[in-house]
Coordinates of C-alpha atoms in Angstrom, one line a residue:
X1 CA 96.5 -81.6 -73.3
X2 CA 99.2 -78.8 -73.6
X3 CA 98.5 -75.4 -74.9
X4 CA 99.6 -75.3 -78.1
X5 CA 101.1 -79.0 -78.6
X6 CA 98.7 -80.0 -81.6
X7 CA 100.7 -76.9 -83.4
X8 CA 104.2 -78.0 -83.0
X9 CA 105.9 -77.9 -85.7
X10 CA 108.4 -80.8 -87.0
X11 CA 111.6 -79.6 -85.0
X12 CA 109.8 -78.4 -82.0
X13 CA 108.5 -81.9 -81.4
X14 CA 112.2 -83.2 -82.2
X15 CA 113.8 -81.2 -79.9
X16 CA 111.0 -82.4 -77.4
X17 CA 111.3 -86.2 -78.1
X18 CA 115.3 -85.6 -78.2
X19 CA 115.0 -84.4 -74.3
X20 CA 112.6 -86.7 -73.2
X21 CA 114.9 -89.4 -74.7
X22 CA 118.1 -88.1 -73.2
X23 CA 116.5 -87.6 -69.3
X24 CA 114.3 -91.0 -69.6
X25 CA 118.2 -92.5 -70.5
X26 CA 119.6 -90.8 -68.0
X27 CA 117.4 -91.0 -64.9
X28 CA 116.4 -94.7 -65.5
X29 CA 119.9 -95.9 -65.7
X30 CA 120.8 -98.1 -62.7
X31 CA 124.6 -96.0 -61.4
X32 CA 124.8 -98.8 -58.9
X33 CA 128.0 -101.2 -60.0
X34 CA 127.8 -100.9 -63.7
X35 CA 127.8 -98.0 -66.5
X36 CA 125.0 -97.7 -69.0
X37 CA 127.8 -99.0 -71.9
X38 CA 128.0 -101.8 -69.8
X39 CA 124.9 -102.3 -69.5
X40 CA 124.2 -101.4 -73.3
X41 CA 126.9 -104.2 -74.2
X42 CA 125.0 -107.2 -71.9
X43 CA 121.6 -106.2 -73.7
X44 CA 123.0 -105.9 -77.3
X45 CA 124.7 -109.6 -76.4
X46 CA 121.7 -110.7 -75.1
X47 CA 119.8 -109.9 -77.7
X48 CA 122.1 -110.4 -81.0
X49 CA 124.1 -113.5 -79.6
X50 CA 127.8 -113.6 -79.3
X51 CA 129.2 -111.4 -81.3
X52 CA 133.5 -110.2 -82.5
X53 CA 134.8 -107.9 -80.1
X54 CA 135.6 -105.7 -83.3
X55 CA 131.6 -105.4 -84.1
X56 CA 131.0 -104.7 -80.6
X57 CA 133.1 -102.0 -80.0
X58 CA 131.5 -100.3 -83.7
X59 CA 128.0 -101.3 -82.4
X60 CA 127.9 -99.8 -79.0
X61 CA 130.6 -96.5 -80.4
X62 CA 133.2 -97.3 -78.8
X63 CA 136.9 -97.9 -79.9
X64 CA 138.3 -101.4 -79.6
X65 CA 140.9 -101.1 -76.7
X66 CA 138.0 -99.6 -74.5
X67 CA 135.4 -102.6 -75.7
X68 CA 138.5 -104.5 -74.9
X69 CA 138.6 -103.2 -70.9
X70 CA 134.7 -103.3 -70.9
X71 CA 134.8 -107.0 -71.5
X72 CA 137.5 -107.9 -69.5
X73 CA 135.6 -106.1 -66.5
X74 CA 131.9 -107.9 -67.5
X75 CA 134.5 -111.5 -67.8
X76 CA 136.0 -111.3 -64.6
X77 CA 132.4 -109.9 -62.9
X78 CA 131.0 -113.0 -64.7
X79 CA 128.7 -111.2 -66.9
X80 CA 130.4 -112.2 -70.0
X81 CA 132.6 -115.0 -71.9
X82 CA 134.8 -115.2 -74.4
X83 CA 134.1 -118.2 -76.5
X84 CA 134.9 -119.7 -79.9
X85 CA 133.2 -118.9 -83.2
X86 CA 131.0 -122.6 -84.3
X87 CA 131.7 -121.6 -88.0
X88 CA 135.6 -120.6 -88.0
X89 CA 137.4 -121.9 -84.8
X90 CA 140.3 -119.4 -85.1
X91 CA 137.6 -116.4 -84.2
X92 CA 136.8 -115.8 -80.5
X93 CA 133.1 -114.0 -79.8
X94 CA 132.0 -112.2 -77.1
X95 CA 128.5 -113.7 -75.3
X96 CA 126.6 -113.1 -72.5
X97 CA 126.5 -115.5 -69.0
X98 CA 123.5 -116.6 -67.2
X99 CA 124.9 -114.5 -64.4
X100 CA 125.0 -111.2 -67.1
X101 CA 121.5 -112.2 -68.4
X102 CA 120.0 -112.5 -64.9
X103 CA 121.7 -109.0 -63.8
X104 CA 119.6 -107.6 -67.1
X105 CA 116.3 -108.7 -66.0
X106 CA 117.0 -107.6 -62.3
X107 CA 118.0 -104.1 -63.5
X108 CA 114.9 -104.2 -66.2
X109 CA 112.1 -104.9 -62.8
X110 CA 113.8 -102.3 -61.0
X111 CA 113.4 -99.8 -64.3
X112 CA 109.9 -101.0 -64.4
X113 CA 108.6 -100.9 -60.9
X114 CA 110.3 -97.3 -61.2
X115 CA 108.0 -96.1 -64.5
X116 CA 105.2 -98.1 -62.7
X117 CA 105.3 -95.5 -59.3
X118 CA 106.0 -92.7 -61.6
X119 CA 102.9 -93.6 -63.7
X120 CA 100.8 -94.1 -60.5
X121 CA 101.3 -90.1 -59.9
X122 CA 99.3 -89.3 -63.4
X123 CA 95.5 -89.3 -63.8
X124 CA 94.1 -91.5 -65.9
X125 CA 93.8 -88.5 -68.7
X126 CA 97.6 -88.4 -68.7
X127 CA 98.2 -91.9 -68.5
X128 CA 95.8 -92.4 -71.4
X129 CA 97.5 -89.1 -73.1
X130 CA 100.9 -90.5 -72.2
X131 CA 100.0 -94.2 -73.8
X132 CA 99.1 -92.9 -76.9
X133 CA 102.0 -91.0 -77.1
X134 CA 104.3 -93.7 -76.8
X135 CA 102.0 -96.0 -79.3
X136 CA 102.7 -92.9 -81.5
X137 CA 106.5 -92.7 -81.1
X138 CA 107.8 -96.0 -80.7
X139 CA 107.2 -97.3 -84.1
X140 CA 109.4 -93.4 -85.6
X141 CA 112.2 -94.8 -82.6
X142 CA 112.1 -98.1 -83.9
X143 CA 112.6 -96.9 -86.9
X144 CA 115.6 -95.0 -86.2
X145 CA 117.1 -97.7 -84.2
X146 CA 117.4 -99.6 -87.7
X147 CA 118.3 -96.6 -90.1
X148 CA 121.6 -95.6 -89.9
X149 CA 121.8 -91.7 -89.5
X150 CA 122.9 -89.7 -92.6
X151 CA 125.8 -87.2 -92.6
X152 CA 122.9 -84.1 -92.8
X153 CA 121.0 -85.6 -89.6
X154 CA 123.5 -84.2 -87.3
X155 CA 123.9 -80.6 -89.0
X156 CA 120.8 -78.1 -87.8
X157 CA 119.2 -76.8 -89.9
X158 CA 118.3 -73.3 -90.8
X159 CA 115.0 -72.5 -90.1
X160 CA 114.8 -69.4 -92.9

């Protein structure tokens, strides 16, 4: 273990979690043929169903007229499909293809087999160190992930 990482305090170990986030995000993502909000949109429609364009848009943080481009794109790549609401005709969702769904798992192996030869360069200390780690964090990210973040969360705080 580290020097020192059993006494980090609170916003050391955000900071550290923040970064590891953020270059795990950004060095995993697949450039190749489709952006990470594209690729963000498939997964969220694969895993909530189809959904209004409107929701979306607020779900992934983007404004409506670029959801609207973002669809059009994943409709005419054959990723996704416009199709109508079961409950109230008049309201046209947003849903995933088989095409979109298959792209997802295909980009999800590559991510994997990536981690995997990345993993393969630890020892088994670290990999052990590393695995408890994430058994620690992911149930604080998860937790995140459903909690919507409060007006203060994004103002620092001063340490004195």
């Amino acid at each position: 273990m580290n020097e020192g990482v059993e006494h980090m305090e609170p916003e050391e170990i955000a900071r550290a979690l923040a970064e590891v986030a953020g270059t795990v995000v950004r060095s995993l993502a697949d450039r190749r043929g489709m952006s990470f909000t594209a690729a963000s949109t498939l997964g969220r429609l694969e895993r909530d169903g189809p959904v209004r364009l409107t929701v979306l848009a607020a779900a992934e943080g983007v404004a409506q007229p670029s959801m609207t481009q973002l669809v059009q794109r994943l409709e005419n790549q054959g990723l996704a499909t416009r199709v109508s609401d079961p409950g109230d005709g008049r309201v046209t969702l947003v849903a995933v293809t088989d095409a979109g769904r298959e792209v997802l798992a295909e980009r999800r192996r590559a991510r994997d087999a990536r981690l995997v030869r990345l993993l393969d360069t630890l020892s088994e200390d670290e990999r052990r160190a590393l695995g408890s780690a994430v058994q620690t964090a992911l149930p604080l990210v998860r937790r995140m992930v459903d909690e919507p973040a409060r007006p203060g969360d994004l103002v620092e705080r001063d340490p004195a």
